[in-house]
């Protein structure tokens, strides 16, 4: 995958690309770029924002600045590519959307700052508007990392074990339910035992037990337990 993130703070992503699964994805052929709107702004003195029409507090990132950044990266008549605006008012990010984005050869994430980005970006320059939750962050950088993390770990070679991403929370293998609980040694700790079935060596019983626990977690409590 070629993943581009547009941001006012490319240095935030230095930590992100140093993480093992991200490094693995890069080693397996993915290319990540972090592009600074200020580098390509058509305005003087690195300006990227302006006061809102209609009045109100805060500053708004300008449409011409975002358009110039996209044109500098992809040319004046770019090939269609999946372009995601990160915004609290977007479609809620989930595992299905992560899988959908992971299937794209090219993906672009746009991070906003301040009060957000001029609405014409959403209307004309992106394919998706995505939120990572019903709360407001100071900027899109952490949201972009959340999306990139969930997407990149789905790519072949990103995780240590090829099977790790198949039977996980919200995947088809678990009927879309959260994952079952995991345990490891010691078998008893402070009087808290590991469920007996997991020590039984009976693979079919273990499989059944896990599916039941997974279904239970996906049942009445939407937040899991
Ligand atoms: N005034 C806006 C919030 C702007 S926050 C509002 O009330 O909706 C500044 C930037 O942070 C946004 O442009 C967006 O890119 C990012 N951001 C903040 N919260 C986010 C969330 N929950 N999901 C995705 N992006 C978010």
CSV table of N, CA, C and O in Angstrom, one decimal, residues 1-4 25-26 29-33 107 152:
chain,number,residue,atom,x,y,z
A,1,UNK,N,0.8,-1.2,0.0
A,1,UNK,CA,0.0,0.0,0.0
A,1,UNK,C,0.9,1.3,0.0
A,1,UNK,O,1.9,1.3,0.7
A,2,UNK,N,0.4,2.2,-0.8
A,2,UNK,CA,1.1,3.6,-0.6
A,2,UNK,C,0.2,4.5,0.2
A,2,UNK,O,-0.9,4.8,-0.2
A,3,UNK,N,0.6,4.8,1.4
A,3,UNK,CA,-0.2,5.6,2.3
A,3,UNK,C,0.4,7.0,2.5
A,3,UNK,O,1.6,7.1,2.9
A,4,UNK,N,-0.3,8.0,2.2
A,4,UNK,CA,0.1,9.4,2.4
A,4,UNK,C,-0.7,10.0,3.5
A,4,UNK,O,-2.0,9.9,3.4
A,25,UNK,N,5.4,-3.6,7.8
A,25,UNK,CA,4.6,-3.3,6.6
A,25,UNK,C,5.5,-2.6,5.6
A,25,UNK,O,5.4,-2.9,4.4
A,26,UNK,N,6.4,-1.7,6.1
A,26,UNK,CA,7.3,-1.0,5.1
A,26,UNK,C,8.2,-2.0,4.5
A,26,UNK,O,8.5,-2.0,3.3
A,29,UNK,N,6.9,-3.9,1.7
A,29,UNK,CA,6.6,-3.2,0.4
A,29,UNK,C,5.7,-1.9,0.5
A,29,UNK,O,5.6,-1.2,-0.5
A,30,UNK,N,5.1,-1.7,1.7
A,30,UNK,CA,4.3,-0.5,1.8
A,30,UNK,C,5.2,0.8,1.8
A,30,UNK,O,6.3,0.7,2.3
A,31,UNK,N,4.6,1.9,1.3
A,31,UNK,CA,5.3,3.1,1.3
A,31,UNK,C,4.5,4.1,2.1
A,31,UNK,O,3.3,4.3,1.8
A,32,UNK,N,5.1,4.8,3.1
A,32,UNK,CA,4.4,5.8,3.9
A,32,UNK,C,5.1,7.1,3.7
A,32,UNK,O,6.3,7.3,3.7
A,33,UNK,N,4.2,8.2,3.5
A,33,UNK,CA,4.8,9.5,3.4
A,33,UNK,C,3.9,10.4,4.3
A,33,UNK,O,2.7,10.2,4.4
A,107,UNK,N,-3.8,5.0,-0.5
A,107,UNK,CA,-4.7,5.6,0.5
A,107,UNK,C,-4.1,6.9,1.0
A,107,UNK,O,-2.9,7.1,1.2
A,152,UNK,N,-2.8,-0.9,8.5
A,152,UNK,CA,-1.5,-1.6,8.2
A,152,UNK,C,-1.4,-2.9,8.8
A,152,UNK,O,-0.7,-3.8,8.2
